[in-house]
CSV table of C-alpha atoms and ligand atoms in Angstrom, one decimal:
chain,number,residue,atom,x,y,z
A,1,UNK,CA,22.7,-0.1,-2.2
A,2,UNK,CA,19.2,0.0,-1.1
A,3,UNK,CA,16.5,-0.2,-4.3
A,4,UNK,CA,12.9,1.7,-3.6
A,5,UNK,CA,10.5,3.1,-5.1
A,6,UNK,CA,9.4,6.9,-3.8
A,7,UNK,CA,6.8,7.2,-1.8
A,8,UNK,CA,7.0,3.7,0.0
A,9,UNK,CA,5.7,3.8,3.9
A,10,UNK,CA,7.9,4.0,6.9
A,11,UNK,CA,7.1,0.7,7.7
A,12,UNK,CA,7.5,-0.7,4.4
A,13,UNK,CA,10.9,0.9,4.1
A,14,UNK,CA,11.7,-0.5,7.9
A,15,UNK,CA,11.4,-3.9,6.2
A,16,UNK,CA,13.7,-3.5,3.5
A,17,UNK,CA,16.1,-2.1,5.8
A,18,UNK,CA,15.4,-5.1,8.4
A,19,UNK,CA,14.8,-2.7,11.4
A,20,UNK,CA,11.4,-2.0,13.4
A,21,UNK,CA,9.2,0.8,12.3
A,22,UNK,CA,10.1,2.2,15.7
A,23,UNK,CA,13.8,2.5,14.8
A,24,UNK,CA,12.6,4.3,11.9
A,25,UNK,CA,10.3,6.4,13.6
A,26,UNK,CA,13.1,6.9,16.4
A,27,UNK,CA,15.7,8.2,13.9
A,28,UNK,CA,13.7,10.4,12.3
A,29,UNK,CA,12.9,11.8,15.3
A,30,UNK,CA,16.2,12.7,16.1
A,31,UNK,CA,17.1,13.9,12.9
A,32,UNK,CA,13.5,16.4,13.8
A,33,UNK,CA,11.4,14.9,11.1
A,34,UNK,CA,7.8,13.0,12.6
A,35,UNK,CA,6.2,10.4,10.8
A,36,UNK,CA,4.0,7.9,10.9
A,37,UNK,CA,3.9,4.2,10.3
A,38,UNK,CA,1.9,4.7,7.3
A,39,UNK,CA,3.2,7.5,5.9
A,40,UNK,CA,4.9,7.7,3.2
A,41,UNK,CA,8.5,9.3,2.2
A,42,UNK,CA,9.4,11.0,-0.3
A,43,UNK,CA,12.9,10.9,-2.4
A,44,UNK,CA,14.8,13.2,0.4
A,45,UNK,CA,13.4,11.2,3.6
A,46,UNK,CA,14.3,8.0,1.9
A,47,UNK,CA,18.1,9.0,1.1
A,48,UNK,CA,18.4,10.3,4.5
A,49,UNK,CA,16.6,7.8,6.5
A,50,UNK,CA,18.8,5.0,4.4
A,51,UNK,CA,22.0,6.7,4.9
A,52,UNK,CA,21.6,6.8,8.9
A,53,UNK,CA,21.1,2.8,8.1
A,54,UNK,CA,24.9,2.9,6.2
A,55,UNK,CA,22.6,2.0,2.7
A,56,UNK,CA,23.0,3.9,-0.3
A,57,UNK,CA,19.7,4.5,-2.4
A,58,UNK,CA,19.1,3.6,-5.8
A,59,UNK,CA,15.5,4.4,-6.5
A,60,UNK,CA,13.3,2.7,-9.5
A,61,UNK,CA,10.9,4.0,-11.5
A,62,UNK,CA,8.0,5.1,-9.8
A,63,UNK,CA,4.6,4.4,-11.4
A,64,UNK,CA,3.5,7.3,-11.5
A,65,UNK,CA,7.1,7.7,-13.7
A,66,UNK,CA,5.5,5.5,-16.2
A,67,UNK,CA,2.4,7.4,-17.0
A,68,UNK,CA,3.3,9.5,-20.2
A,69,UNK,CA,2.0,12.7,-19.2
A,70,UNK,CA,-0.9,14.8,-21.3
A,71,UNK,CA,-0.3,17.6,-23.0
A,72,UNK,CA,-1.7,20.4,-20.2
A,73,UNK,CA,-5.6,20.9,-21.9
A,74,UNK,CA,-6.1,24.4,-23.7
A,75,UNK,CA,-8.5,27.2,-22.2
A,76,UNK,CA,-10.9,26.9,-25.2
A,77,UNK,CA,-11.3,22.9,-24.9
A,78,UNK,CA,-12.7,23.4,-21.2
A,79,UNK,CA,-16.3,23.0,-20.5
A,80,UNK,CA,-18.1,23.0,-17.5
A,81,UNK,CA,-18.4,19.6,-15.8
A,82,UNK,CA,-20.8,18.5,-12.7
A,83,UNK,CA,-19.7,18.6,-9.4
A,84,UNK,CA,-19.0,15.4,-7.8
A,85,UNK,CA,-19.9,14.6,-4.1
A,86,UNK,CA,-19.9,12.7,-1.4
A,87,UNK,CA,-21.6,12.3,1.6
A,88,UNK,CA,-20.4,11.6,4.9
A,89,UNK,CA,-21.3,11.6,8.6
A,90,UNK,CA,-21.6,9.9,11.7
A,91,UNK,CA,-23.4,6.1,11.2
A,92,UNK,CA,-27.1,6.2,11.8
A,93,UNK,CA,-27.4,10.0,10.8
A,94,UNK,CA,-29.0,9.3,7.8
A,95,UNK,CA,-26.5,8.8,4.9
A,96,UNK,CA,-28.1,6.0,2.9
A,97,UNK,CA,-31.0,7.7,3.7
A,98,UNK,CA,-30.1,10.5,2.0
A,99,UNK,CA,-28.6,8.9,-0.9
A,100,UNK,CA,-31.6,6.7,-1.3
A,101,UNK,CA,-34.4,9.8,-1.3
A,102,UNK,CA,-32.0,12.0,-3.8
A,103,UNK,CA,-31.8,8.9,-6.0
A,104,UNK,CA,-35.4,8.2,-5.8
A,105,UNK,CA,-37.1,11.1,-5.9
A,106,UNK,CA,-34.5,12.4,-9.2
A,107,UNK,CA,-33.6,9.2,-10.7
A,108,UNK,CA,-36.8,6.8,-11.0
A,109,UNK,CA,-39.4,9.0,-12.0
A,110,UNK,CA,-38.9,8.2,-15.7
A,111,UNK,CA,-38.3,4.5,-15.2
A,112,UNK,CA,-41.4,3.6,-12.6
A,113,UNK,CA,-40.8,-0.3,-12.0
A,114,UNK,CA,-37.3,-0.5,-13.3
A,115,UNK,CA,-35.0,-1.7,-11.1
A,116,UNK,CA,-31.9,0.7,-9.8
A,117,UNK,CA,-28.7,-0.8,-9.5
A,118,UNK,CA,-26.6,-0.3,-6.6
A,119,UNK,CA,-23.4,0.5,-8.3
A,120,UNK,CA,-21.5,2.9,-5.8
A,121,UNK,CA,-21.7,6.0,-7.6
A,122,UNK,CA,-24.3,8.0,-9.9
A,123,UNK,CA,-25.9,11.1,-11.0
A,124,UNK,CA,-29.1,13.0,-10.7
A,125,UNK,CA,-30.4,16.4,-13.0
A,126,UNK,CA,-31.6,19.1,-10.1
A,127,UNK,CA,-34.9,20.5,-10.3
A,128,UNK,CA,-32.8,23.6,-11.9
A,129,UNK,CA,-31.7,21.2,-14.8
A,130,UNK,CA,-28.0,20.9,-13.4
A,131,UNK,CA,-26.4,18.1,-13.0
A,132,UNK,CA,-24.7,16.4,-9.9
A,133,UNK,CA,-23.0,13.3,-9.4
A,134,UNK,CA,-23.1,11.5,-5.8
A,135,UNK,CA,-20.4,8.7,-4.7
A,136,UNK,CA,-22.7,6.2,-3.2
A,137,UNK,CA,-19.8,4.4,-1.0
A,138,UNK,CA,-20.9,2.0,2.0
A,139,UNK,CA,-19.8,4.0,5.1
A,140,UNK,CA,-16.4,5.8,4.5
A,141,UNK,CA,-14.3,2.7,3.6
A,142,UNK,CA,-14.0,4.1,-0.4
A,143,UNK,CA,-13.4,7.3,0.4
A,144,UNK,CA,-10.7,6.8,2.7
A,145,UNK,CA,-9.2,4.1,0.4
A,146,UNK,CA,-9.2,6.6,-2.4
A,147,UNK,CA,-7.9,9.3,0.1
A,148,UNK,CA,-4.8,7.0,1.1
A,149,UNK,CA,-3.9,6.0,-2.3
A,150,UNK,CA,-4.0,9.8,-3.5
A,151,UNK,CA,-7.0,10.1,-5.3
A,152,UNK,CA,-8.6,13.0,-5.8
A,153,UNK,CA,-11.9,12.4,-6.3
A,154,UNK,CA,-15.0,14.5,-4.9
A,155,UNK,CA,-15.5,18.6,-5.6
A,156,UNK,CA,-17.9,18.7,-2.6
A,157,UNK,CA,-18.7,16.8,1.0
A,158,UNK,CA,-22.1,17.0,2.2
A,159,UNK,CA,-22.1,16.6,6.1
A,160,UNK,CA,-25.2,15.0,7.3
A,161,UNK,CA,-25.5,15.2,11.2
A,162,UNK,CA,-29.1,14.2,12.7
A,163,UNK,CA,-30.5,17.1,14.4
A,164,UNK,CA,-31.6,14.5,17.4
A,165,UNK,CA,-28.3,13.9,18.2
A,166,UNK,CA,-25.2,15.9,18.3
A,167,UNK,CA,-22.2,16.1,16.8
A,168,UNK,CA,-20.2,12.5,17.0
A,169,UNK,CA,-16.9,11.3,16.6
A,170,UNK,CA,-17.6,10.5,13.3
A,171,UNK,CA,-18.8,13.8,12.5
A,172,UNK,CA,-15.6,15.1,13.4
A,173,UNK,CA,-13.8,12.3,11.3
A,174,UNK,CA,-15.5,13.4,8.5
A,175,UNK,CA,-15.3,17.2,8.9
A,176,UNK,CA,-11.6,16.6,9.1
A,177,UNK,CA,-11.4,14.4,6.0
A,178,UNK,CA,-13.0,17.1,4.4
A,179,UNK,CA,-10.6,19.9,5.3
A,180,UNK,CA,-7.2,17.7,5.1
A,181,UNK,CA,-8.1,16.9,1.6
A,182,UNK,CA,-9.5,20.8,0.7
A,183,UNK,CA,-12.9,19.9,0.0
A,184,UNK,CA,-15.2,22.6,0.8
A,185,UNK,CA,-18.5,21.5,3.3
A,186,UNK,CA,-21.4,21.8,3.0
A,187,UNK,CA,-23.8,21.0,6.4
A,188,UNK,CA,-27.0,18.8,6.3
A,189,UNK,CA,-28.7,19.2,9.2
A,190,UNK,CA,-31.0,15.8,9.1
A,191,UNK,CA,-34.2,14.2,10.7
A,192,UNK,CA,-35.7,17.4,11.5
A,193,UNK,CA,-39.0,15.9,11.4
A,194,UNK,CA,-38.2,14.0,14.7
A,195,UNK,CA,-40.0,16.0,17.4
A,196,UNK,CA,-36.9,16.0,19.7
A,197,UNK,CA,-34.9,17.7,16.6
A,198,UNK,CA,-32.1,20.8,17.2
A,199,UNK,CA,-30.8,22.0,14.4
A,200,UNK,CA,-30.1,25.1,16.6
A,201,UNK,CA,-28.0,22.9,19.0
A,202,UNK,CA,-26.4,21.4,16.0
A,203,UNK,CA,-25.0,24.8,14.7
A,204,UNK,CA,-24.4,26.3,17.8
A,205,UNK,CA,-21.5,23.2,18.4
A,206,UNK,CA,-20.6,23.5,15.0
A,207,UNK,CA,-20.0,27.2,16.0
A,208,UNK,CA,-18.0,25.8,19.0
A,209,UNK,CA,-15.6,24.2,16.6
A,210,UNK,CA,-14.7,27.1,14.3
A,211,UNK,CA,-17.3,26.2,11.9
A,212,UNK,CA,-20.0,28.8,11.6
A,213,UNK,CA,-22.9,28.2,9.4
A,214,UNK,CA,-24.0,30.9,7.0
A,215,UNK,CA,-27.3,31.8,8.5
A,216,UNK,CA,-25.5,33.0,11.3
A,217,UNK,CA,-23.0,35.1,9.3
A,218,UNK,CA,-20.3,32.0,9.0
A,219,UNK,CA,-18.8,30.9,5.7
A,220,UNK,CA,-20.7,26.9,6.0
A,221,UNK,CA,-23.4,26.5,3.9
A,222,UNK,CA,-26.3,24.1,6.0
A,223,UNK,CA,-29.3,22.8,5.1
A,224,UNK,CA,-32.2,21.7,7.7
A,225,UNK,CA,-33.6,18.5,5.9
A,226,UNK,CA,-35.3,15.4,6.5
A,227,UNK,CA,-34.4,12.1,4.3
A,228,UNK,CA,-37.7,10.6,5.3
A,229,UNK,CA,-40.2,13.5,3.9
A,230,UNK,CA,-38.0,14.8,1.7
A,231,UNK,CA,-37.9,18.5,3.2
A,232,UNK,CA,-35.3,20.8,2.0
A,233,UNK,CA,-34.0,18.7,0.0
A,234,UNK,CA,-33.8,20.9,-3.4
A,235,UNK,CA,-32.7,23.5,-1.3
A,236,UNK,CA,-29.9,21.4,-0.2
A,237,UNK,CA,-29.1,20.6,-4.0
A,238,UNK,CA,-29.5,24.2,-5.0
A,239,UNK,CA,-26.8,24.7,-2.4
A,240,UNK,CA,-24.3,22.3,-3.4
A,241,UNK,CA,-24.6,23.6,-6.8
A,242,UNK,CA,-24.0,27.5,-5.6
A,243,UNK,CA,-21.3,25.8,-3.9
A,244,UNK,CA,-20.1,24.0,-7.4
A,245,UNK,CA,-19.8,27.7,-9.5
A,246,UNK,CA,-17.6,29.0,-7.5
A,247,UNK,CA,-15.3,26.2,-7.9
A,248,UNK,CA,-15.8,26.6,-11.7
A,249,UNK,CA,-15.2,23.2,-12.1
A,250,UNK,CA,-13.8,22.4,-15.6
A,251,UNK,CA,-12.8,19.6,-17.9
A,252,UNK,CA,-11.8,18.9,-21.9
A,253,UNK,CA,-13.7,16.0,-23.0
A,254,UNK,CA,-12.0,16.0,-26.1
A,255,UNK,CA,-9.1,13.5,-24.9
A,256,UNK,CA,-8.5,10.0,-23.6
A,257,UNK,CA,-10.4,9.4,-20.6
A,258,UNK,CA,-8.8,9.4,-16.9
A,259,UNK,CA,-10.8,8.7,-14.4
A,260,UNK,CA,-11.3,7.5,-10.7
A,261,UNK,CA,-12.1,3.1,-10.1
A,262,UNK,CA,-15.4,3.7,-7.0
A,263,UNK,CA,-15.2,-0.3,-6.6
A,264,UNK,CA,-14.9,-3.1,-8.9
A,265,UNK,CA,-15.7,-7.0,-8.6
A,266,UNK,CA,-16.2,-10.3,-10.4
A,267,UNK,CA,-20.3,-10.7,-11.6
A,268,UNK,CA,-20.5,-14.2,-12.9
A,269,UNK,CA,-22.3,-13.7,-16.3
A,270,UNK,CA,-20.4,-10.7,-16.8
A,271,UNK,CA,-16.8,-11.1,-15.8
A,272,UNK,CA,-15.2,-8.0,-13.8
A,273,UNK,CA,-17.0,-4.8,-13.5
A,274,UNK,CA,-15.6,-1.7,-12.2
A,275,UNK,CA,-17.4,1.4,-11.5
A,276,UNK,CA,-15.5,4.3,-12.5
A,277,UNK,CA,-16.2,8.2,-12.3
A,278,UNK,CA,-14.9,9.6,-15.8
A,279,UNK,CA,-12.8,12.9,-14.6
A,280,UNK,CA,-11.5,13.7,-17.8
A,281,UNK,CA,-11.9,12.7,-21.4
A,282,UNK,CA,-14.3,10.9,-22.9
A,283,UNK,CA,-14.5,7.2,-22.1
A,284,UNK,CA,-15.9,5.3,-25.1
A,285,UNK,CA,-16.7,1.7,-26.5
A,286,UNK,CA,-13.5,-0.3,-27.7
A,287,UNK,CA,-11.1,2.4,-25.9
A,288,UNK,CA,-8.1,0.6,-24.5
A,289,UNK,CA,-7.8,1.5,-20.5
A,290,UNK,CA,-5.8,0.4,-17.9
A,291,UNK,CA,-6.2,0.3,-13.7
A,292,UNK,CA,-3.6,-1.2,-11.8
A,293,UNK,CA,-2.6,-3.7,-12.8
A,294,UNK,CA,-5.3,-4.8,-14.9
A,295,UNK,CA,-6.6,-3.6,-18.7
A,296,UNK,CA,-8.8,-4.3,-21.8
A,297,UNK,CA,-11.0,-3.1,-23.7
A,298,UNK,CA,-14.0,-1.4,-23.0
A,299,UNK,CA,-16.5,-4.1,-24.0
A,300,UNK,CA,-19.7,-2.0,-22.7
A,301,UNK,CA,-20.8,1.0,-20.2
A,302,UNK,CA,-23.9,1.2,-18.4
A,303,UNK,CA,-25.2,3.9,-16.6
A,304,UNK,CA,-26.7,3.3,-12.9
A,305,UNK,CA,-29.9,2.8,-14.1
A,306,UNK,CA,-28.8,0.1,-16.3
A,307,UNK,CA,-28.8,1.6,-19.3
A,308,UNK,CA,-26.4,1.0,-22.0
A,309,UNK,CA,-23.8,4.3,-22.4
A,310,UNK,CA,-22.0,4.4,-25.7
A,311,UNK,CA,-20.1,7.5,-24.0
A,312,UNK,CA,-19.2,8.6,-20.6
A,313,UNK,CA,-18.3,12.4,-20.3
A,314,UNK,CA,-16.5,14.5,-17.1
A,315,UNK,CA,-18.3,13.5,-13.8
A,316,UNK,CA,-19.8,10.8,-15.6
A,317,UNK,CA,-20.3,7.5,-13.3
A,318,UNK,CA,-20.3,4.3,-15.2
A,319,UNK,CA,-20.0,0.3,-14.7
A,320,UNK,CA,-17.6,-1.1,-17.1
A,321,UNK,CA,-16.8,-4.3,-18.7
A,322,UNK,CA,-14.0,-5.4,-20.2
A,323,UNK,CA,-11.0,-5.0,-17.4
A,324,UNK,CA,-8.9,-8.5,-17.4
A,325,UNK,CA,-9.3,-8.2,-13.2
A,326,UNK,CA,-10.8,-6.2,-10.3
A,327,UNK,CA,-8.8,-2.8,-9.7
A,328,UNK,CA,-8.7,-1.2,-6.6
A,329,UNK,CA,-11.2,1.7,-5.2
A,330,UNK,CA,-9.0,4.7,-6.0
A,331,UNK,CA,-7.3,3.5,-8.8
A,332,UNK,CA,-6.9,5.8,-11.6
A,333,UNK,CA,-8.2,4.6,-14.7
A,334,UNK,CA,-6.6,5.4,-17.8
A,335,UNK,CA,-7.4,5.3,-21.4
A,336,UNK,CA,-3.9,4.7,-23.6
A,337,UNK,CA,-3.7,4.8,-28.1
A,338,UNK,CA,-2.3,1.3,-28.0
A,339,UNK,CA,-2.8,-2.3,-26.1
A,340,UNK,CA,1.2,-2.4,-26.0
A,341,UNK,CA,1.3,0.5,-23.7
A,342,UNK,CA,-1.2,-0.3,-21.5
A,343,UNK,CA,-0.1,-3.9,-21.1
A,344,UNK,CA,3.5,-2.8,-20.5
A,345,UNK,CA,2.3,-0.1,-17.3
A,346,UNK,CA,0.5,-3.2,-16.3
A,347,UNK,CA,3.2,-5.8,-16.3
A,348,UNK,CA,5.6,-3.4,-14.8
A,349,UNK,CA,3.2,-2.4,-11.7
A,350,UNK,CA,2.7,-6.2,-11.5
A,351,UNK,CA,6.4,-6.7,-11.1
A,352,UNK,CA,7.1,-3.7,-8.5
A,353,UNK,CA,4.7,-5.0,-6.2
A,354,UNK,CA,5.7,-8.8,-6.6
A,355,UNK,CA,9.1,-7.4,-5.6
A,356,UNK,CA,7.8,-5.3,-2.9
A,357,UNK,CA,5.6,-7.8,-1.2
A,358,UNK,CA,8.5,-10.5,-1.6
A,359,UNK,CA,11.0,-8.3,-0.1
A,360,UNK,CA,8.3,-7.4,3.0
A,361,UNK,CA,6.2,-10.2,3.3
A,362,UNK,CA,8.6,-11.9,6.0
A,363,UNK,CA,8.0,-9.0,8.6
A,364,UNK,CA,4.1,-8.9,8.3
A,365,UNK,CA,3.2,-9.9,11.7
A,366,UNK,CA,-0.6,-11.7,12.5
A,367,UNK,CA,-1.6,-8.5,14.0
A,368,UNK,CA,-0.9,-6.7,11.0
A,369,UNK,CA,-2.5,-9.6,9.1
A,370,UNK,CA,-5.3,-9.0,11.2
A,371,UNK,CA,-5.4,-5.5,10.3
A,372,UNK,CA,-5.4,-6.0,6.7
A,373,UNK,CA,-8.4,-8.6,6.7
B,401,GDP,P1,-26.5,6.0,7.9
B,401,GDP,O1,-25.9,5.0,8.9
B,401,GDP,O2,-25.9,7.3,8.1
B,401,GDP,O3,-26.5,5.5,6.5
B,401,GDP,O4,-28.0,6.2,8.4
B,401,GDP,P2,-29.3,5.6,7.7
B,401,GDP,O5,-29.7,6.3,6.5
B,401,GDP,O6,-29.2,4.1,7.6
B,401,GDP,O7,-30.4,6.0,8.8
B,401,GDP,C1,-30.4,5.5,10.1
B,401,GDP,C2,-31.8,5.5,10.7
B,401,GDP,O8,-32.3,6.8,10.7
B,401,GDP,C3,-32.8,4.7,9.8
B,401,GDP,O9,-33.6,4.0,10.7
B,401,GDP,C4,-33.5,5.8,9.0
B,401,GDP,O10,-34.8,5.4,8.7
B,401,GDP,C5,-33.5,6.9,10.0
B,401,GDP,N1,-33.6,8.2,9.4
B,401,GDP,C6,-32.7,8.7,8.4
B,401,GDP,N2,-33.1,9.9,8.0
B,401,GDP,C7,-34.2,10.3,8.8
B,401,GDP,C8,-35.0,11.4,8.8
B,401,GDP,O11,-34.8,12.4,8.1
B,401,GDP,N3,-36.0,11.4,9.7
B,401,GDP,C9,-36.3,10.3,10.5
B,401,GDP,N4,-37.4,10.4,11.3
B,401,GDP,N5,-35.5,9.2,10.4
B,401,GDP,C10,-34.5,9.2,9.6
B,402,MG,MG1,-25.6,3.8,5.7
């Protein structure tokens, strides 16, 4: 009898069967199913894959198992929330730059001198008074961690692509992160100051990929900007918010907070701080919450700017102390009634994956080790 957890990867399951990842891979094959070394199996793969092994499957509580469920939220406790983005695109195509003008030009006016803290996620009110939070993640690294784990994080993905250049194999990673996780696009067409700019060339290959922008009687929304003068810029914003109504994005704040861990680390004065985009719920001081493995109480909340939250709302980004260690990116965060709870979720994921690195860590090989680092 083989003991598992849903949801385990094809190579993870290869190890507790003691057989390559190929021989997986192999069977399935012949049995018509394809998969991946990374992907994971569900209840019915499992019990079939085991049984062409001669094991029987027992499976254990799944985490997800040991979440007690909400109540589903009623219509009238709904209220609009802020869409929450993210921007990706090819490296050098201007995504920092991008994040740092929005951030600037929205965020600092009120605080001239102060000093912004990077801390991965935050939000801005558009000229139009609406708000919009931005996941400020180095590169794509977050996003595809929260991706792989199953988080469902961002409403909206802008698409920056320089208008000097054309459209990169990044691009195309992005675009298709975007459409495998059903997040509508929306296309910023960047440096268009540069003299050599094309934003023509740029849509005409977006065009050439199935993607037709709107200006040219396509579905896309673009945007010609520049993150170094600032032009269309508001438009851009104006555009993901147009974007953001029809997606009537909704939330009751009246409830225990869930939300989404952006990144998370050890400060020295301050002990671990995790950055966390409230989804759901309102997150408040003293609430009990719990990510990964690791919970406490929520000892104080600051808000990118560095201001001291006493609340964090729906689409709210927030850095928070009080976890007993550093989460994961992509880790849901969860606010429970009691410290027993929480503290029993955490010493049970503690002990599946103690088992589950025990039981695999004799077929990690040091080019998988190398992968990992
Ligand atoms: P990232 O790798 O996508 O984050 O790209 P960066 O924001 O770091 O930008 C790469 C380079 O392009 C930097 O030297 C920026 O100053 C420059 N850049 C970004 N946006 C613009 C723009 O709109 N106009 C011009 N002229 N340069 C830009
Ligand atoms: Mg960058």
């Amino acid at each position: 009898i083989l003991k598992v957890t849903e949801f385990i990867s094809a190579n993870d399951l290869a190890a507790l069967l003691d057989v390559s990842v190929n021989q997986i891979i192999s069977t399935c094959m012949s049995l018509g199913m394809f998969v991946s070394i990374n992907q994971r199996l569900d209840a019915e793969a499992i019990t079939i894959i085991a049984d062409e092994f001669g094991y029987d499957v027992e499976f254990t509580k799944s985490i997800e198992d040991e979440m007690v469920e909400d109540a589903p939220d009623e219509a009238e406790d709904l209220i609009e929330r802020a869409p929450i983005v993210t921007i990706m695109g090819h490296v050098d195509h201007g995504k920092t730059s991008l994040l740092d003008y929005i951030r600037m030009a929205k965020v600092t006016t009120e605080e001239a001198g102060g000093i912004t803290q990077h801390i991965g996620a935050y939000d801005v009110m558009t000229q139009t008074g609406h708000k919009i939070a931005f996941l400020d993640t180095p590169g794509h690294e977050a996003f595809t961690a929260m991706r792989a784990r199953g988080a469902k994080i961002t409403d909206l993905a802008i698409i920056v692509i320089a208008a000097d250049d054309s459209i990169m194999p990044q691009t195309k990673e992005a675009i298709n992160h975007a459409q495998m996780g059903g997040v509508p696009m929306i296309f910023a067409i960047n440096k268009v100051d540069k003299p050599n700019a094309n934003p023509a060339k740029i849509k005409e290959a977006l065009a050439g990929m199935n993607l037709l922008v709107e200006e040219w009687g396509g579905k896309y929304q673009s945007q010609d900007i520049s993150a170094k003068t600032g032009q269309g810029i508001d438009e851009l914003l104006e555009k993901v918010l147009l974007e953001a109504e029809i997606l009537e994005l909704k939330a009751n704040p009246n409830k225990n907070a869930v939300g989404t861990v952006v990144e998370a680390s050890l400060d020295k004065g301050r002990g671990y701080v995790a950055t966390i985009m409230v989804q759901a719920g309102t997150l408040r001081i003293g609430d009990i919450m719990l990510a990964g493995q690791h919970y406490g109480r929520v000892k104080a909340m600051f808000d990118h700017k560095g201001k001291k939250l006493k609340e964090a709302g729906p689409s709210t980004p927030v850095q928070v102390l009080g976890l007993s260690g550093a989460p994961q990116a992509g880790d849901t965060i969860k606010v429970y009634d009691t410290e027993r709870e929480a503290r029993e979720i955490a010493n049970s994921r503690e002990q599946i994956q103690r088992e589950q690195s025990l039981r695999t860590k004799k077929h990690i090989t040091l080019d998988e080790i190398g992968r990992r680092l």
